[in-house]
Amino acid sequence: MNDHSKYADQLPSYVSGALTADERRAVERHLAHCAICQFDLALWRAVAEQVTVTNRALVPPPDLVDRALAQASSTPRNVCSPALQLIRAQVPLVRSDLWPASAAVIAIGVIVATIVHDVAVLRMLAPLVAAASIAVIYGPENDPALEITLATATSPWKILLARLTLVFGYDLGLTLAASLFMLTLLPVETIGRLVLDWLGPMTFLSATALVLALRFGTGNAILATYTAWLMRFLPGRDMAERFRPGDISRVVALLDGYRRLWEDPLVLILLAIILLAGAGWLVSRQEHHFPHWA
Amino acid sequence: MVPATLRLMALSDSVVTSRDREHFLDHSERCQNRDLELVRRIAASDDSALRALFASYGQRMYAYAVRLTRNATLAEDVVQESLVAAWQSAAHYRGQGRVIAWLLGIVHHKALNAIRRKSPLLLNEETEELDSGTEPLEDQMVGFEQAALLRTGMESLSLKHRMAIELVFYQGLDLAEAAEVCSCPVGTIKSRLNYAKAYLRKKLELHGIKAEDVR
């Protein structure tokens, strides 16, 4: 930013008296030789005067505070922590079709797994459901009221985290319930293994979907995460045989490595945490991603 | 309480001296300490503290609500709900920033929710296109003409641009505080103000008032 832009941006604060003494002096030094800023200053002063004149005429009814106190006395104080209140406030704001859609897909997975007697169906579906849910929790294309939501005294990152907690918690609960139901097919002692089998991929895929959705849009995020997840199930050796013999071992090793990545829940959760930090950074730069906000 | 802008503008027509400025800052600090004490008493369910806070800032809260909702009745509801919210959440207020910025943040949130419920079209309003032929001006006196044009120009701005102007010029918030109230980056407030400036400038020019003629 050049000096002129810097001082031009400070003029509203100069007029409203919000600058420090040093900042005021610097602005005044610039004003002394910048005709454009002098014109801008005159305009801002005229605007400030009009705003003040218009607003001063607006007087609230004196009994407003009595009404508020009467209402407050009949309303119990919030006992929930602000974090819990924020999470609760997101319920009506995320896409309403997300809840039944996720539940329906998991229910279908449970039914299919029960019929075919194979819990692999649940292991495959759970990360996909979570990734799709997380990809639609944020951004103007999913939330027409996002600007309203963000116009609260809460940072966008906290709003994103609250929604993430809410939606991921819901998916986690759904899949846990489905896993418990799977105990009808499995010995009780295998439940831990089953949960770990989907928890790592689900966390990593959700975090990936979030970052991709923030950067490239929901549709692209879902497409990319689904492709990444389904590639895990590619039959490595069969695929490799389609290539020239010299390439086979390299392709097989690549696919095996890719498959192993999805089998280590700790690595996946660690990667998910890194991706979430990236999501926070992207949201903090939201004006660049949603240019129509400006 | 008189808004910051008006107080400073009253100090001097052109330039506020550093002594005035220091005096003003001392006064602000005293106000903040008093406000924090009021919030602490509100958290302890002291009715008189809420009344005192309303006496200090009720007009500014109401003015901001009216400017956002463009509806006096709705604005009353918004301020009432905001006072209730302040009453209920005072215990969670951690003293970060000025109390007025906290109150305006609540009003902002309540007003936008009220608009969404009752007049959702307002949320999607765009700044009106400028058209030199739509506004016949009867008064040829430049001062009145300029004031009228600025008033109508500001009314024609979209909600988000009006919010930035109100928060900075009437409520006396600095850009960071305005950004906090709107929960957007400071750069967004700057770009909204710049857009508003360019729009108002063009509106004046369309009626023959050049940049150097603005008083």
JSON list of C-alpha atoms in Angstrom, two decimals, chain A residues 13-93:
[
{"chain": "A", "resi": 13, "resn": "SER", "atom": "CA", "xyz": [-10.98, 7.78, 11.44]},
{"chain": "A", "resi": 14, "resn": "TYR", "atom": "CA", "xyz": [-9.40, 11.24, 11.31]},
{"chain": "A", "resi": 15, "resn": "VAL", "atom": "CA", "xyz": [-12.83, 12.80, 10.93]},
{"chain": "A", "resi": 16, "resn": "SER", "atom": "CA", "xyz": [-14.38, 10.68, 13.66]},
{"chain": "A", "resi": 17, "resn": "GLY", "atom": "CA", "xyz": [-11.47, 11.38, 16.04]},
{"chain": "A", "resi": 18, "resn": "ALA", "atom": "CA", "xyz": [-10.40, 7.76, 16.29]},
{"chain": "A", "resi": 19, "resn": "LEU", "atom": "CA", "xyz": [-6.72, 8.31, 15.44]},
{"chain": "A", "resi": 20, "resn": "THR", "atom": "CA", "xyz": [-3.89, 8.71, 17.92]},
{"chain": "A", "resi": 21, "resn": "ALA", "atom": "CA", "xyz": [-2.12, 12.07, 18.16]},
{"chain": "A", "resi": 22, "resn": "ASP", "atom": "CA", "xyz": [0.81, 10.77, 16.11]},
{"chain": "A", "resi": 23, "resn": "GLU", "atom": "CA", "xyz": [-1.47, 9.36, 13.43]},
{"chain": "A", "resi": 24, "resn": "ARG", "atom": "CA", "xyz": [-3.37, 12.66, 13.26]},
{"chain": "A", "resi": 25, "resn": "ARG", "atom": "CA", "xyz": [-0.18, 14.61, 12.80]},
{"chain": "A", "resi": 26, "resn": "ALA", "atom": "CA", "xyz": [0.96, 12.25, 10.03]},
{"chain": "A", "resi": 27, "resn": "VAL", "atom": "CA", "xyz": [-2.39, 12.59, 8.27]},
{"chain": "A", "resi": 28, "resn": "GLU", "atom": "CA", "xyz": [-2.23, 16.38, 8.57]},
{"chain": "A", "resi": 29, "resn": "ARG", "atom": "CA", "xyz": [1.27, 16.45, 7.09]},
{"chain": "A", "resi": 30, "resn": "HIS", "atom": "CA", "xyz": [-0.01, 14.43, 4.13]},
{"chain": "A", "resi": 31, "resn": "LEU", "atom": "CA", "xyz": [-3.13, 16.59, 3.82]},
{"chain": "A", "resi": 32, "resn": "ALA", "atom": "CA", "xyz": [-1.02, 19.72, 3.50]},
{"chain": "A", "resi": 33, "resn": "HIS", "atom": "CA", "xyz": [0.18, 18.69, 0.04]},
{"chain": "A", "resi": 34, "resn": "CYS", "atom": "CA", "xyz": [-2.42, 16.21, -1.22]},
{"chain": "A", "resi": 35, "resn": "ALA", "atom": "CA", "xyz": [-5.36, 17.82, -2.97]},
{"chain": "A", "resi": 36, "resn": "ILE", "atom": "CA", "xyz": [-7.20, 14.50, -3.46]},
{"chain": "A", "resi": 37, "resn": "CYS", "atom": "CA", "xyz": [-7.17, 13.81, 0.28]},
{"chain": "A", "resi": 38, "resn": "GLN", "atom": "CA", "xyz": [-8.28, 17.37, 0.99]},
{"chain": "A", "resi": 39, "resn": "PHE", "atom": "CA", "xyz": [-11.31, 16.79, -1.25]},
{"chain": "A", "resi": 40, "resn": "ASP", "atom": "CA", "xyz": [-11.94, 13.44, 0.40]},
{"chain": "A", "resi": 41, "resn": "LEU", "atom": "CA", "xyz": [-11.68, 15.01, 3.83]},
{"chain": "A", "resi": 42, "resn": "ALA", "atom": "CA", "xyz": [-14.26, 17.62, 2.89]},
{"chain": "A", "resi": 43, "resn": "LEU", "atom": "CA", "xyz": [-16.58, 14.88, 1.64]},
{"chain": "A", "resi": 44, "resn": "TRP", "atom": "CA", "xyz": [-16.16, 12.75, 4.77]},
{"chain": "A", "resi": 45, "resn": "ARG", "atom": "CA", "xyz": [-16.80, 15.78, 6.99]},
{"chain": "A", "resi": 46, "resn": "ALA", "atom": "CA", "xyz": [-19.97, 16.52, 5.07]},
{"chain": "A", "resi": 47, "resn": "VAL", "atom": "CA", "xyz": [-21.00, 12.86, 5.39]},
{"chain": "A", "resi": 48, "resn": "ALA", "atom": "CA", "xyz": [-20.27, 12.87, 9.13]},
{"chain": "A", "resi": 49, "resn": "GLU", "atom": "CA", "xyz": [-22.34, 15.99, 9.57]},
{"chain": "A", "resi": 50, "resn": "GLN", "atom": "CA", "xyz": [-25.30, 14.53, 7.69]},
{"chain": "A", "resi": 51, "resn": "VAL", "atom": "CA", "xyz": [-25.08, 11.23, 9.54]},
{"chain": "A", "resi": 52, "resn": "THR", "atom": "CA", "xyz": [-25.01, 13.08, 12.85]},
{"chain": "A", "resi": 53, "resn": "VAL", "atom": "CA", "xyz": [-27.93, 15.34, 11.99]},
{"chain": "A", "resi": 54, "resn": "THR", "atom": "CA", "xyz": [-30.02, 12.40, 10.78]},
{"chain": "A", "resi": 55, "resn": "ASN", "atom": "CA", "xyz": [-29.23, 10.18, 13.75]},
{"chain": "A", "resi": 56, "resn": "ARG", "atom": "CA", "xyz": [-29.66, 12.82, 16.44]},
{"chain": "A", "resi": 57, "resn": "ALA", "atom": "CA", "xyz": [-33.33, 13.07, 15.55]},
{"chain": "A", "resi": 58, "resn": "LEU", "atom": "CA", "xyz": [-33.83, 9.40, 16.43]},
{"chain": "A", "resi": 59, "resn": "VAL", "atom": "CA", "xyz": [-34.86, 9.13, 20.06]},
{"chain": "A", "resi": 60, "resn": "PRO", "atom": "CA", "xyz": [-35.86, 5.82, 21.65]},
{"chain": "A", "resi": 61, "resn": "PRO", "atom": "CA", "xyz": [-38.98, 5.60, 23.82]},
{"chain": "A", "resi": 62, "resn": "PRO", "atom": "CA", "xyz": [-37.89, 6.19, 27.43]},
{"chain": "A", "resi": 63, "resn": "ASP", "atom": "CA", "xyz": [-39.74, 3.10, 28.67]},
{"chain": "A", "resi": 64, "resn": "LEU", "atom": "CA", "xyz": [-37.73, 0.79, 26.43]},
{"chain": "A", "resi": 65, "resn": "VAL", "atom": "CA", "xyz": [-35.39, -0.16, 29.24]},
{"chain": "A", "resi": 66, "resn": "ASP", "atom": "CA", "xyz": [-38.37, -0.93, 31.52]},
{"chain": "A", "resi": 67, "resn": "ARG", "atom": "CA", "xyz": [-39.79, -3.22, 28.85]},
{"chain": "A", "resi": 68, "resn": "ALA", "atom": "CA", "xyz": [-36.42, -4.91, 28.49]},
{"chain": "A", "resi": 69, "resn": "LEU", "atom": "CA", "xyz": [-36.12, -5.40, 32.25]},
{"chain": "A", "resi": 70, "resn": "ALA", "atom": "CA", "xyz": [-39.65, -6.85, 32.38]},
{"chain": "A", "resi": 71, "resn": "GLN", "atom": "CA", "xyz": [-38.78, -9.24, 29.56]},
{"chain": "A", "resi": 72, "resn": "ALA", "atom": "CA", "xyz": [-35.44, -10.12, 31.15]},
{"chain": "A", "resi": 73, "resn": "SER", "atom": "CA", "xyz": [-37.10, -10.95, 34.47]},
{"chain": "A", "resi": 74, "resn": "SER", "atom": "CA", "xyz": [-39.36, -13.46, 32.73]},
{"chain": "A", "resi": 75, "resn": "THR", "atom": "CA", "xyz": [-36.49, -15.01, 30.77]},
{"chain": "A", "resi": 76, "resn": "PRO", "atom": "CA", "xyz": [-33.96, -17.15, 32.62]},
{"chain": "A", "resi": 77, "resn": "ARG", "atom": "CA", "xyz": [-30.34, -16.14, 32.19]},
{"chain": "A", "resi": 78, "resn": "ASN", "atom": "CA", "xyz": [-28.24, -18.20, 29.84]},
{"chain": "A", "resi": 79, "resn": "VAL", "atom": "CA", "xyz": [-26.60, -20.92, 31.84]},
{"chain": "A", "resi": 80, "resn": "CYS", "atom": "CA", "xyz": [-24.90, -22.49, 28.81]},
{"chain": "A", "resi": 81, "resn": "SER", "atom": "CA", "xyz": [-21.34, -21.46, 28.11]},
{"chain": "A", "resi": 82, "resn": "PRO", "atom": "CA", "xyz": [-20.93, -19.06, 25.18]},
{"chain": "A", "resi": 83, "resn": "ALA", "atom": "CA", "xyz": [-19.32, -21.90, 23.17]},
{"chain": "A", "resi": 84, "resn": "LEU", "atom": "CA", "xyz": [-22.36, -24.12, 23.64]},
{"chain": "A", "resi": 85, "resn": "GLN", "atom": "CA", "xyz": [-24.67, -21.23, 22.79]},
{"chain": "A", "resi": 86, "resn": "LEU", "atom": "CA", "xyz": [-22.72, -20.62, 19.60]},
{"chain": "A", "resi": 87, "resn": "ILE", "atom": "CA", "xyz": [-22.96, -24.27, 18.59]},
{"chain": "A", "resi": 88, "resn": "ARG", "atom": "CA", "xyz": [-26.70, -24.31, 19.32]},
{"chain": "A", "resi": 89, "resn": "ALA", "atom": "CA", "xyz": [-27.14, -21.14, 17.29]},
{"chain": "A", "resi": 90, "resn": "GLN", "atom": "CA", "xyz": [-25.73, -22.90, 14.23]},
{"chain": "A", "resi": 91, "resn": "VAL", "atom": "CA", "xyz": [-28.45, -25.59, 14.17]},
{"chain": "A", "resi": 92, "resn": "PRO", "atom": "CA", "xyz": [-30.97, -23.57, 12.15]},
{"chain": "A", "resi": 93, "resn": "LEU", "atom": "CA", "xyz": [-28.24, -22.05, 10.01]}
]
